[in-house]
Amino acid sequence: MGTSVQVTPLSGVYGENPLCYLVAIDGFNLLMDCGWNDLFDPSLLQPLSRVAKSIDAVLISHPDILHLGALPYARKHFGLSAPVYATEPVYRLGLLTMYDHYLSRRQISDFDMFTLDDIDVAFQNVIRLKYSQNYHLSENGEGIVIAPHVAGHLLGGTIWKITKDGEDVVYAVDFNHRKERHLNGTVLESFVRPAVLITDAYNALNNQVYKRQRDQEFIDAILRVLRADGTVLLPVDTAGRVLELILILEQYWAQQHLSFPIFFLTNVASSTVEYVKSFLEWMSDSIAKSFEHTRDNAFLLKYVTLIINKSDLENYAGVPKVVLTSMASLEVGFSHDIFVELATDAKNIVLFTERGQFGTLARMLQVDPPPKAVKVTMSKRVPLVGDELKAYEEEQEKIKKEEAVKKASIVKVEEVRATSSHLSESTKGDSMVIDPASATASPKASSHFRGQMDILIDGFTPPSTSVAPMFPFFENTAEWDDFGEVINPDDYVIQEEDSNHMVGNGKSLDVKPDEASVHLLLDSTPSKVVSHELTVQVKCALLYMDFEGRSDGRSVKSIISHVAPLKLVLVHGSAEATEHLKMHCAKHVCPHVYAPQIEETIDVTSDLCAYKVQLSEKLMSNVLFRKMVENEISWMDSVAEKTNEKVFTLLPPPSAPPTHKSVLVGDLKLADFKQYLSTKGVQVEFAGGALKCGEHITVRKISDSSQKGGTGPQQIVIEGPLCEDYYKIRGHLYSQFYLL
C-alpha cells in the first residue's frame, strides 16, 4: 500500500484568506503555514482551534502575516505546542513582522490578542533549516523527511518537499520563477512527478508585463509626482517585498543622481535592514558574487533613510518625498495616518504594489478609484490626567493591597505546613522531642548565628529527618572537592538591567525591536486610547502596480505541466481563478485535480505500491558494480521472496537468467557533447535544435510525445549514412554513457 496522504484546508481556499492547511502523512499531522490577516479576525481561526492540539509539526513557508500571523495566538489560546520548522530569514523576519503588527495595534488600541511574550514563546523554539537540507523527523514522524527549497517570493521563502517511503508531497504556494534583484527564481521546475503537489491559484487569471517595462513605469510614476512637488506613499509589508522596492529605488536614484528623500518607516525598520545585511547567502547569485568580489553589501543604503517614528517626517512636511511604510492594508500603523494626511491633496499619490487584503481600506481604494469619500477611525494613545489619573492610581493601589494580602496568607499557610511536617518527621525519627518554640528561630537570629558561630557535636549523629537537635546548630551542606568548596559561578554574576525584551521563561531572543519601540513598550505611564471617526475626501491619485513577486497565470500553468504531479491540490485563490486552473490542469496536466473546501478532507494517497526489500548476501556476492560519479550501479537479476508482512528479500534466480539488452545510463546534454566532439577534431554545429556533425551525420534528441509536459523518456537519434563518420560519432556518443 502507498503512503497515506490526506489534505484538509483550515483557511485559504476559494478566496484570499490566510493560508493554513493540515496535511496528514500516515497519521502524522503537518500544519502547512499558520496565517492570519491584518484585521486579526478570530473567526478565521475556528477550524484551526479544533485540530491545534493534534498537530505534530508546523512548516512555515514565508515571513509575512498571511503565512505565520496566527502562530502566537494559536500557541496561547489553542494549545498548539508542535515544533516549528522554517529557514533562518523566515524566522528572523517573521518575528520582526509580528513585532511590527503588535506595536502598530498597541499604539492605537488595547490590543490583547497576544503580547510580545506570546510572540517570543511562539518563535523561541523554531528549528531553522537551510535550503535543500534533509531533516529526518523522529518519534511519530519516523521515516518522514522534510526539506526547504527556494520559492523566490520573499527572502527565505520556502517550497516544502516532504518525503515518505520514496513518495514526495510538495507544498508550493506563492512561488516566483523570475529572478529579481535580491532573490533567485524558484526551483519548483526541478521537481518531476511528485505523488502530490499542493499549490495556489492566486495568480491563475493574471498575466504580467515584462519586468524591465514594469520597473520603468514604476519609476516614471514616482518621478512625475515628485517633480510636481507631491509626495509618494508606498504602503508595504514589514520585511518582505519592500526589500525589492528599496533596491529598485536605490539603483535608479544612483543612476540618475536624484536628490528626493526616501524614507523607510516601520517600528522595526533599523532592525530589519540590519538582519537583511547578514542574509546575503540567501539572496540572488548577483548579490552574493558582488559581495565576494568587491565586499559591497547591497543593503548598505545610501539614499533610503530608516526611521521608526512618524515625527521624523515633520521636518520634510513641504518637501516632495517617497515614504515606504507599513501596513500595506492601510488599516492601522504609520501608513494609515500618513494616508489620511496626504489623501486630500491631488498632487500626492498612493502607489500600491500589492493587492490589498479582502475587507481592508487598501482593497476598497483599489476597487473604487477616486474622487471619493471614505470614513476612517483615527486613534491615539494619550496619558491620563486629572480625575482619570487619580481614579486609575486608586484602582491600582487597591489591586496591589489585595495581591499583598493574598500573597501573605499563602506564605503563612506554607510556613505552618512546613513546620508541622518537620515536627511530625522529627517525632517519628528520634525519641528526643524538641519544643517547637525553641526549635524555630527568627530570621534575624538565624542570620546572626549562621555567620558567627557553629557547634561541633562529637559522638552524636542526628537523624536526617530531625530539626536542629541543638540550638543554634546549622548544618553546613556545601559540596567539596579536592580543591575546596565547590563554587557556583552564577552566584557571583551581577544581573544587568537592560531594555532587551525577555521571553516568558527568562530566555532572551536574538531578534529585538528597535530601541525606540522598546521604550514605547516599557513606558509605564497610565494612558488611554482616544478615537474619533473622520470622513476623508480622497483627491490624491491611486495606482496599483504588481510587485507581489508571484508567477503569473501563464507561468504557473507551464510550471505545473512541467512538474506533472500524479495528483494536484489547488488552494488560495478566488473561486474564478481556482476553477479556471482546475479545468486547465485536469485537461492538460493530470486527471486527479482537487480543490477542497474549508475542513473538507480529501484523500490523495498514491495509487502506487511501495515495498521494502533487503538484498541477500548470496545475491550481492555475485553482483559487479561500476562507478558512476559518486554512486555505484549494476544490472541485477533476482527473485523476491516474502520474509514477513512488510519486507521482501531478493535472492539469486534458481537458473541462469536470459541475456538482456545493453542499457546506457546517463544524461546527455547536446551542448556538452558538441564541446566534446570539438576536442576530438570533429567539425560540429547546432542546426535546427540538433547537432550537425561533419557533412552527413546529425545527432538529435526526441521526446516521447505521449507524455504530458515533456517529462517522458528521451531518445537520442543518429541520422546519416553508414559511413566511417557514422561509426566514429556513435563511438564518441557511447563514451558519454555507462554501459550495463
XYZ file of C-alpha atoms in Angstrom:
740
model
C 0.000 0.000 0.000
C 1.242 3.516 -0.785
C 1.891 6.238 1.747
C -1.408 7.583 3.104
C -1.856 11.325 2.467
C -4.865 13.448 3.465
C -5.208 17.207 2.947
C -7.625 19.366 4.969
C -7.778 23.153 4.358
C -8.292 25.165 7.542
C -8.232 28.544 5.785
C -7.336 29.984 2.407
C -9.384 28.149 -0.246
C -11.827 29.611 -2.747
C -10.781 33.040 -1.548
C -7.820 35.151 -0.495
C -7.966 34.439 3.226
C -4.783 33.483 5.134
C -3.045 30.222 4.311
C -3.375 27.288 6.723
C -3.626 23.615 5.713
C -3.445 20.292 7.528
C -1.535 17.529 5.743
C -1.644 14.079 7.366
C 1.003 11.601 6.192
C 0.479 8.131 7.630
C -1.252 9.706 10.624
C 1.469 12.325 11.249
C -0.202 15.778 11.183
C 1.735 18.580 9.484
C 0.388 22.145 9.612
C 1.425 23.919 6.433
C 1.566 27.626 7.339
C -0.366 29.295 10.137
C -1.552 32.592 8.684
C -3.833 35.418 9.766
C -4.691 38.794 8.251
C -4.272 42.457 9.191
C -7.787 42.537 10.663
C -6.935 39.779 13.179
C -10.394 38.264 12.878
C -10.627 35.336 15.365
C -13.459 33.715 13.393
C -10.970 32.770 10.668
C -9.136 30.559 13.155
C -12.043 28.431 14.300
C -11.109 25.442 12.086
C -7.538 25.630 13.400
C -8.723 25.673 17.019
C -10.389 22.280 16.541
C -7.206 20.490 15.430
C -4.384 22.527 17.019
C -3.657 20.056 19.824
C -3.334 17.135 17.392
C -0.699 18.806 15.188
C 2.752 17.193 15.261
C 4.809 19.760 13.302
C 4.373 23.208 11.723
C 6.093 24.166 8.452
C 6.219 27.903 7.662
C 6.875 28.972 4.076
C 7.095 32.807 4.134
C 7.799 35.537 6.739
C 4.600 37.559 6.325
C 1.338 37.827 8.218
C -0.609 35.671 5.745
C 1.677 32.699 6.405
C 2.607 32.924 10.107
C 0.432 35.612 11.694
C -1.664 33.216 13.807
C 1.255 31.362 15.371
C 1.395 33.330 18.689
C -2.386 33.312 19.094
C -2.660 29.578 18.368
C 0.039 28.725 20.900
C -1.581 30.891 23.567
C -5.245 30.027 23.077
C -5.441 26.742 21.134
C -2.678 24.726 22.782
C -0.563 24.453 19.632
C 2.697 23.065 21.007
C 4.217 21.319 17.988
C 7.759 22.211 16.844
C 8.005 24.822 14.091
C 10.324 24.491 11.080
C 11.454 27.412 8.918
C 14.509 28.910 7.253
C 16.649 31.438 9.126
C 15.285 34.520 7.257
C 11.690 33.352 7.755
C 12.355 33.014 11.484
C 14.039 36.391 11.966
C 11.985 38.494 9.556
C 8.762 36.777 10.628
C 9.492 37.690 14.230
C 10.068 41.333 13.266
C 6.841 41.299 11.251
C 4.878 40.179 14.306
C 6.584 42.809 16.463
C 5.613 45.494 13.960
C 1.996 44.395 13.846
C 1.737 44.248 17.624
C 3.303 47.696 18.089
C 1.085 49.231 15.407
C -2.016 47.827 17.088
C -0.888 48.651 20.607
C -0.361 52.319 19.790
C -3.995 52.836 18.814
C -5.920 50.245 20.861
C -5.872 47.999 23.921
C -4.829 45.084 21.742
C -4.965 41.832 23.739
C -5.000 39.054 21.127
C -1.395 38.315 22.036
C 1.586 40.035 23.640
C 5.264 40.307 22.852
C 5.851 37.482 25.320
C 3.440 35.333 23.306
C 5.323 36.183 20.112
C 8.643 35.261 21.706
C 7.313 31.989 23.088
C 5.957 31.055 19.649
C 9.302 31.734 17.939
C 11.887 30.784 20.559
C 11.989 27.075 19.643
C 11.786 27.396 15.855
C 14.050 24.833 14.188
C 15.913 26.614 11.400
C 16.875 24.731 8.248
C 18.988 25.551 5.212
C 17.833 25.236 1.624
C 17.937 21.622 0.364
C 18.717 20.336 3.873
C 17.057 16.983 4.502
C 15.695 16.881 8.047
C 14.575 13.500 9.373
C 11.633 13.698 11.748
C 11.656 11.454 14.800
C 9.201 9.678 17.095
C 5.755 9.669 15.421
C 7.265 11.112 12.257
C 9.848 8.356 11.851
C 10.569 7.857 8.154
C 9.369 11.331 7.087
C 11.973 13.677 5.609
C 11.300 17.403 5.118
C 13.430 19.775 3.053
C 13.006 23.504 2.265
C 13.710 24.724 -1.264
C 13.823 28.159 -2.891
C 10.389 29.697 -3.543
C 11.549 33.082 -4.892
C 8.686 35.173 -3.449
C 10.169 36.525 -0.201
C 13.599 36.327 1.388
C 13.912 32.821 2.837
C 10.629 31.830 1.192
C 10.210 28.087 1.013
C 8.785 25.304 -1.097
C 8.482 22.320 1.230
C 9.286 18.841 -0.039
C 8.031 16.069 2.248
C 9.202 12.526 1.504
C 7.975 9.226 2.924
C 8.863 5.798 1.510
C 10.145 7.299 -1.730
C 6.995 9.343 -2.428
C 7.121 13.149 -2.478
C 4.500 15.621 -1.301
C 5.406 19.131 -2.497
C 3.840 22.214 -0.893
C 4.478 25.179 -3.210
C 2.480 28.366 -2.640
C 3.421 31.926 -3.617
C 6.426 30.967 -5.735
C 8.123 33.141 -8.341
C 10.048 31.835 -11.341
C 11.547 35.232 -12.169
C 14.989 36.177 -10.909
C 14.875 39.527 -9.142
C 17.402 41.972 -7.738
C 17.616 40.299 -4.366
C 16.145 36.829 -4.991
C 16.728 33.873 -7.278
C 13.773 32.244 -9.015
C 12.058 29.155 -7.684
C 13.439 25.642 -8.071
C 9.967 24.095 -8.388
C 10.650 23.174 -12.018
C 13.355 20.768 -10.828
C 10.728 18.544 -9.166
C 9.342 15.916 -11.534
C 6.403 13.594 -10.956
C 5.778 14.056 -7.209
C 2.966 11.987 -5.747
C 1.120 15.137 -4.613
C 1.584 18.820 -5.449
C -0.224 21.398 -3.295
C -0.126 24.812 -4.947
C -2.152 28.027 -5.156
C -4.350 29.570 -7.827
C -3.834 33.160 -6.638
C -2.493 34.475 -9.951
C -4.121 31.997 -12.315
C -6.080 34.727 -14.145
C -3.354 37.399 -14.121
C -0.635 37.988 -16.678
C 2.272 40.332 -16.011
C 4.167 42.771 -18.191
C 7.893 42.385 -18.716
C 9.986 43.136 -15.652
C 12.020 45.923 -17.278
C 8.875 47.641 -18.551
C 7.204 47.355 -15.141
C 10.202 48.821 -13.300
C 10.436 51.748 -15.708
C 6.726 52.531 -15.371
C 7.132 52.388 -11.592
C 9.983 54.913 -11.586
C 8.250 57.183 -14.120
C 5.075 57.316 -11.993
C 7.094 58.243 -8.905
C 9.186 60.916 -10.626
C 6.128 62.591 -12.170
C 4.692 63.156 -8.712
C 7.972 64.249 -7.131
C 8.696 66.776 -9.889
C 5.223 68.217 -9.348
C 6.083 68.776 -5.636
C 3.954 65.842 -4.498
C 4.580 63.029 -2.033
C 4.561 59.331 -2.900
C 3.186 56.923 -0.280
C 4.060 53.252 -0.735
C 2.139 51.069 1.755
C 4.361 47.988 2.112
C 4.884 44.924 4.266
C 7.357 44.925 7.142
C 10.199 42.796 5.812
C 9.083 41.146 2.575
C 8.532 42.671 -0.839
C 9.671 46.057 0.468
C 13.277 44.833 0.122
C 12.933 44.601 -3.664
C 11.368 48.078 -3.820
C 14.212 49.548 -1.769
C 16.810 48.119 -4.164
C 14.924 49.454 -7.202
C 14.813 52.954 -5.724
C 18.461 52.787 -4.651
C 19.536 51.759 -8.145
C 17.611 54.455 -10.028
C 18.498 57.210 -7.570
C 22.182 56.325 -8.037
C 21.930 56.141 -11.835
C 20.039 59.409 -12.230
C 21.691 61.268 -9.317
C 18.351 62.183 -7.779
C 18.108 64.112 -4.515
C 14.498 63.498 -3.486
C 14.484 61.972 0.014
C 13.297 58.382 0.514
C 12.134 57.101 3.911
C 11.511 53.573 5.137
C 9.209 53.887 8.158
C 8.238 50.942 10.355
C 8.521 50.149 14.060
C 11.420 47.823 13.251
C 12.967 49.462 10.175
C 16.533 49.582 11.522
C 16.460 46.017 12.817
C 15.012 44.744 9.542
C 17.803 46.157 7.386
C 20.483 45.109 9.889
C 19.358 41.494 9.736
C 18.906 41.559 5.970
C 22.546 42.630 5.585
C 23.576 39.271 7.047
C 21.398 37.182 4.720
C 23.383 37.635 1.507
C 23.821 33.872 1.070
C 20.020 33.581 0.860
C 19.781 36.184 -1.917
C 20.366 36.186 -5.657
C 23.610 34.987 -7.202
C 24.425 38.502 -8.438
C 24.297 39.973 -4.922
C 26.413 37.154 -3.493
C 29.038 37.465 -6.251
C 29.157 41.246 -5.908
C 29.898 40.901 -2.212
C 32.568 38.250 -2.837
C 34.415 40.401 -5.373
C 34.000 43.934 -4.009
C 32.701 43.349 -0.436
C 29.847 45.650 -1.427
C 26.681 44.847 0.539
C 23.565 45.663 -1.496
C 21.719 46.797 1.652
C 24.250 49.414 2.732
C 21.644 52.002 1.816
C 22.788 55.386 0.525
C 19.528 57.015 -0.479
C 16.893 55.365 1.738
C 16.691 56.741 5.284
C 15.480 54.392 8.015
C 13.125 55.929 10.583
C 10.923 54.413 13.288
C 8.944 57.480 14.314
C 6.433 59.409 12.237
C 7.517 62.681 13.868
C 10.811 62.416 11.940
C 8.859 63.337 8.797
C 7.739 66.690 10.214
C 10.942 68.383 9.062
C 10.045 67.361 5.495
C 6.416 68.485 5.559
C 6.579 70.578 2.374
C 9.286 68.580 0.623
C 8.483 66.108 -2.208
C 9.493 62.682 -0.942
C 8.924 58.941 -1.135
C 7.687 57.172 2.001
C 7.644 53.380 2.254
C 5.723 52.427 5.368
C 3.802 49.550 6.941
C 0.993 48.400 6.904
C 0.065 47.569 3.311
C -3.620 47.229 4.234
C -3.863 50.873 5.469
C -5.910 49.575 8.411
C -3.519 50.648 11.162
C 0.013 51.841 11.612
C 2.006 54.601 10.007
C 0.559 54.044 6.532
C -2.966 54.686 7.843
C -2.055 58.017 9.438
C 0.069 59.253 6.531
C -2.645 58.313 4.039
C -5.169 60.480 5.908
C -2.744 63.416 5.734
C -1.931 63.031 2.029
C -5.307 61.961 0.636
C -6.837 65.435 0.401
C -4.118 66.842 -1.897
C -4.409 65.973 -5.588
C -0.679 66.285 -6.238
C 0.107 63.311 -3.994
C -0.166 59.639 -4.896
C -0.684 56.366 -3.043
C 1.117 53.683 -5.035
C 0.006 50.157 -4.149
C 2.471 47.404 -5.012
C 0.274 44.507 -3.889
C -3.418 43.689 -3.796
C -4.996 44.751 -0.541
C -6.361 42.047 1.736
C -10.086 41.491 1.411
C -12.145 43.817 3.618
C -9.368 46.350 4.229
C -9.178 50.038 3.346
C -6.464 49.355 0.758
C -8.678 46.875 -1.094
C -11.613 49.280 -1.061
C -9.499 52.075 -2.549
C -8.118 49.772 -5.254
C -11.560 48.591 -6.329
C -13.246 52.006 -6.381
C -10.944 54.802 -7.650
C -11.234 58.462 -6.508
C -12.597 61.051 -6.196
C -14.494 59.591 -3.290
C -15.083 59.997 0.436
C -14.052 57.329 2.925
C -14.683 57.053 6.643
C -11.659 56.252 8.783
C -11.112 55.931 12.514
C -8.299 57.993 13.966
C -6.954 56.721 17.284
C -4.048 57.630 19.507
C -2.834 56.821 22.988
C -2.775 59.767 25.430
C -1.628 59.899 29.093
C -4.243 60.007 31.847
C -4.660 63.316 33.693
C -6.821 64.780 36.443
C -9.619 62.674 37.876
C -8.959 59.820 35.439
C -5.360 59.527 36.613
C -6.427 59.702 40.269
C -9.074 57.012 39.792
C -6.547 54.811 37.950
C -3.968 55.163 40.734
C -6.549 54.350 43.398
C -7.609 51.269 41.480
C -4.007 50.118 41.092
C -3.312 50.694 44.789
C -6.358 48.652 45.712
C -5.208 45.825 43.431
C -1.709 45.886 44.967
C -3.092 45.665 48.516
C -5.320 42.749 47.605
C -2.401 40.938 45.983
C -0.169 41.611 49.014
C -2.786 40.252 51.428
C -3.308 37.204 49.251
C 0.423 36.573 48.968
C 0.961 36.964 52.733
C -1.799 34.487 53.508
C -0.301 31.945 51.074
C 3.173 32.332 52.630
C 1.763 31.945 56.154
C -0.106 28.771 55.222
C 3.031 27.304 53.647
C 5.120 28.111 56.734
C 2.605 26.407 59.026
C 2.539 23.341 56.773
C 6.337 23.171 56.642
C 6.666 23.481 60.417
C 4.045 20.808 61.010
C 5.749 18.500 58.545
C 9.158 18.928 60.153
C 7.775 18.360 63.641
C 5.967 15.187 62.682
C 9.042 13.787 60.961
C 11.228 14.709 63.932
C 8.889 12.962 66.349
C 8.950 9.789 64.241
C 12.684 9.777 63.647
C 14.024 10.415 67.198
C 12.840 9.666 70.711
C 14.016 13.120 71.800
C 11.112 15.550 71.423
C 12.015 19.129 70.703
C 9.916 22.078 71.700
C 8.723 23.811 68.528
C 9.152 27.198 70.124
C 12.812 26.584 70.822
C 13.433 24.920 67.502
C 12.264 27.861 65.419
C 14.478 30.922 65.314
C 13.663 34.293 63.841
C 15.261 35.166 60.512
C 17.418 37.799 62.200
C 18.705 35.367 64.809
C 19.353 32.719 62.178
C 21.478 35.046 60.112
C 23.447 36.100 63.176
C 24.286 32.623 64.399
C 24.904 31.324 60.882
C 27.540 33.935 60.260
C 29.180 33.993 63.729
C 29.336 30.534 65.176
C 28.800 26.814 64.772
C 28.667 23.938 67.265
C 30.575 20.702 66.919
C 28.646 17.673 68.142
C 31.054 14.863 68.931
C 29.776 11.355 69.328
C 26.188 12.095 68.287
C 24.776 11.916 64.743
C 21.292 13.418 64.430
C 18.754 11.665 62.201
C 18.286 13.118 58.708
C 14.646 13.953 59.396
C 15.233 15.970 62.549
C 15.032 19.697 63.017
C 18.118 21.289 64.669
C 18.920 18.891 67.566
C 20.911 21.589 69.362
C 20.334 25.276 69.273
C 21.834 27.107 67.459
C 23.192 24.484 65.050
C 23.099 24.841 61.276
C 24.490 22.057 59.199
C 27.000 23.015 56.527
C 25.698 21.353 53.335
C 28.249 22.815 50.923
C 29.838 20.437 48.414
C 33.606 19.922 48.456
C 36.142 18.583 46.025
C 39.948 18.129 46.077
C 40.473 21.864 45.773
C 37.984 23.052 48.373
C 34.375 24.150 48.350
C 32.622 23.855 45.007
C 31.696 27.307 43.750
C 28.711 28.079 41.571
C 29.727 30.933 39.213
C 26.085 32.000 38.779
C 26.055 33.156 42.415
C 28.625 35.829 41.571
C 27.142 37.114 38.286
C 25.879 40.692 38.512
C 22.458 40.888 36.946
C 22.474 43.761 34.468
C 19.272 45.607 33.805
C 18.763 46.398 30.159
C 15.960 47.145 27.753
C 16.194 43.830 25.916
C 12.808 42.219 25.728
C 12.793 38.940 27.647
C 10.644 35.965 26.900
C 8.367 34.456 29.479
C 10.819 31.780 30.643
C 13.718 34.204 31.030
C 15.491 33.485 27.729
C 16.342 36.467 25.567
C 15.802 36.129 21.844
C 18.422 37.434 19.454
C 15.809 39.340 17.446
C 14.574 42.528 19.099
C 12.520 45.598 18.180
C 14.271 48.930 17.706
C 15.230 50.829 20.857
C 12.555 53.484 20.445
C 9.908 50.789 20.068
C 11.158 49.070 23.210
C 10.985 52.381 25.051
C 7.360 52.657 23.995
C 6.632 49.230 25.451
C 8.462 49.920 28.699
C 6.694 53.236 29.178
C 4.501 52.595 32.212
C 2.756 55.979 32.121
C -1.001 55.431 32.599
C -2.716 56.103 29.291
C -5.901 55.583 27.335
C -6.892 55.355 23.681
C -8.883 58.236 22.201
C -10.709 57.580 18.921
C -12.885 59.540 16.564
C -14.315 58.947 13.106
C -13.249 61.119 10.232
C -14.501 61.463 6.670
C -11.615 61.860 4.245
C -12.100 63.295 0.779
C -9.720 61.233 -1.331
C -8.372 63.526 -4.036
C -4.883 62.083 -4.403
C -4.067 59.675 -7.195
C -4.251 55.934 -6.550
C -2.214 53.489 -8.616
C -1.668 49.733 -8.428
C 1.400 48.070 -9.920
C 2.158 44.388 -9.459
C 5.327 43.930 -7.390
C 3.974 40.961 -5.439
C 6.715 38.660 -6.675
C 4.471 35.758 -7.728
C 4.449 33.848 -11.002
C 1.632 34.906 -13.315
C -1.055 32.620 -14.713
C 0.795 31.664 -17.887
C 3.935 30.727 -15.970
C 2.037 28.826 -13.263
C 0.377 26.628 -15.893
C 3.688 25.970 -17.613
C 5.489 25.069 -14.369
C 2.714 22.737 -13.187
C 2.752 21.000 -16.577
C 6.498 20.514 -16.319
C 6.302 19.157 -12.757
C 3.488 16.821 -13.874
C 2.317 15.626 -10.430
C 0.341 12.421 -10.075
C -2.238 14.318 -8.010
C -2.785 18.072 -7.704
C -4.435 20.069 -4.890
C -5.337 23.717 -5.559
C -5.658 26.239 -2.713
C -5.600 30.004 -2.037
C -7.235 31.794 -4.920
C -10.547 33.337 -5.833
C -13.333 30.992 -6.868
C -12.958 32.038 -10.516
C -9.177 31.565 -10.514
C -9.407 28.207 -8.727
C -11.995 26.766 -11.112
C -10.124 28.091 -14.153
C -6.837 26.479 -13.104
C -8.630 23.280 -12.062
C -10.190 22.856 -15.508
C -6.910 23.625 -17.268
C -4.875 21.152 -15.192
C -7.494 18.395 -15.455
C -7.306 18.713 -19.231
C -3.570 19.212 -19.756
C -1.696 18.009 -16.642
C -3.309 15.119 -14.753
C -6.821 13.753 -14.231
C -6.641 13.904 -10.431
C -7.135 17.603 -9.577
C -8.767 18.623 -6.288
C -9.960 21.958 -4.915
C -11.360 21.197 -1.426
C -13.498 23.455 0.740
C -12.717 24.542 4.318
C -12.425 21.488 6.630
C -13.091 19.114 3.733
C -10.627 16.240 3.967
C -9.518 14.735 0.676
C -7.553 11.522 0.337
C -4.689 11.897 -2.135
C -2.949 8.640 -1.289
C -0.804 7.476 -4.188
C -2.094 4.623 -6.335
C 1.428 3.223 -6.450
C 2.519 0.479 -4.072
C 5.819 0.729 -2.233
C 7.584 -2.274 -0.733
C 10.668 -2.587 1.410
C 13.249 -5.085 0.166
C 16.535 -6.336 1.509
C 19.360 -7.751 -0.594
C 20.591 -11.192 0.433
C 24.308 -11.830 0.857
C 24.139 -14.637 -1.702
C 22.850 -12.177 -4.314
C 25.321 -9.413 -3.501
C 28.312 -11.752 -3.744
C 27.706 -12.196 -7.499
C 26.964 -8.567 -8.413
C 29.577 -6.425 -10.187
C 29.294 -2.670 -9.597
C 30.518 0.112 -11.853
C 31.470 3.550 -10.585
C 29.133 6.324 -11.763
C 30.208 9.752 -10.470
C 29.625 9.403 -6.699
C 27.490 6.261 -6.977
C 27.901 2.634 -7.998
C 25.486 0.940 -10.399
C 24.894 -2.591 -11.588
C 22.415 -4.724 -13.512
C 20.793 -7.233 -11.202
C 18.602 -10.292 -11.866
C 16.834 -11.705 -8.821
C 13.697 -13.250 -7.434
C 11.710 -11.827 -4.499
C 10.814 -13.924 -1.505
C 8.443 -12.603 1.171
C 10.092 -12.985 4.579
C 7.433 -11.160 6.603
C 4.398 -8.949 6.076
C 6.346 -5.804 5.209
C 9.730 -6.893 3.821
C 10.798 -8.877 0.740
C 14.217 -10.490 0.334
C 15.911 -10.546 -3.079
C 17.650 -13.859 -3.865
C 19.640 -15.081 -6.890
C 17.462 -16.689 -9.607
C 17.354 -20.504 -9.472
C 18.577 -20.776 -13.090
C 20.768 -18.694 -15.351
C 18.822 -15.516 -16.352
C 18.377 -14.669 -20.043
C 20.699 -12.079 -21.515
C 19.387 -8.519 -21.533
C 19.777 -5.697 -23.978
C 22.539 -3.233 -23.196
C 21.414 -0.225 -21.157
C 23.032 3.187 -21.437
C 22.860 5.080 -18.150
C 23.392 8.828 -18.002
C 22.051 12.169 -19.191
C 23.456 13.701 -22.354
C 23.346 17.435 -22.998
C 23.855 18.317 -26.645
C 25.834 21.443 -25.744
C 28.306 19.367 -23.714
C 28.505 16.728 -26.444
C 29.228 19.440 -29.024
C 32.132 20.685 -26.921
C 33.416 17.116 -26.511
C 33.317 16.442 -30.271
C 35.220 19.675 -30.917
C 38.032 18.434 -28.668
C 38.145 15.241 -30.797
C 38.614 17.195 -34.005
C 35.063 16.765 -35.322
C 33.533 19.734 -37.122
C 30.179 20.269 -35.369
C 27.494 22.963 -35.140
C 23.918 23.420 -33.948
C 21.285 23.358 -36.684
C 17.536 23.259 -36.027
C 17.903 22.066 -32.437
C 20.229 19.199 -33.443
C 23.962 18.676 -33.814
C 25.264 18.548 -37.365
C 28.496 16.553 -37.271
C 30.628 16.846 -40.374
C 28.752 16.805 -43.668
C 26.418 13.827 -43.294
C 25.734 12.926 -39.608
C 23.095 14.551 -37.373
C 22.502 13.867 -33.659
C 19.188 14.923 -32.120
C 17.067 14.325 -29.010
C 13.461 13.170 -29.427
C 10.967 13.222 -26.506
C 8.077 10.822 -26.077
C 5.134 12.892 -27.308
C 2.674 10.741 -25.387
C 3.942 12.130 -22.079
C 2.391 15.395 -20.899
C 4.741 18.232 -20.153
C 7.637 16.575 -21.963
C 8.579 14.543 -18.898
C 8.764 11.158 -20.612
C 11.931 9.316 -21.679
C 14.063 10.862 -24.399
C 15.704 9.063 -27.309
C 18.969 10.095 -28.921
C 18.900 9.503 -32.658
C 21.894 9.418 -35.026
C 20.861 10.205 -38.589
C 23.038 9.685 -41.645
C 24.572 7.049 -43.931
C 26.533 4.099 -42.544
C 29.939 5.553 -43.218
C 33.159 5.875 -41.268
C 31.974 9.163 -39.693
C 28.772 7.443 -38.503
C 30.619 4.766 -36.511
C 33.090 7.330 -35.224
C 30.335 9.625 -33.912
C 28.464 6.650 -32.435
C 31.578 5.585 -30.545
C 32.004 9.072 -29.118
C 28.324 9.079 -28.144
C 28.541 5.733 -26.319
C 31.536 7.020 -24.370
C 29.284 9.594 -22.719
C 27.215 6.888 -21.015
C 27.677 3.993 -18.613
C 27.002 0.657 -20.278
C 25.216 -2.086 -18.320
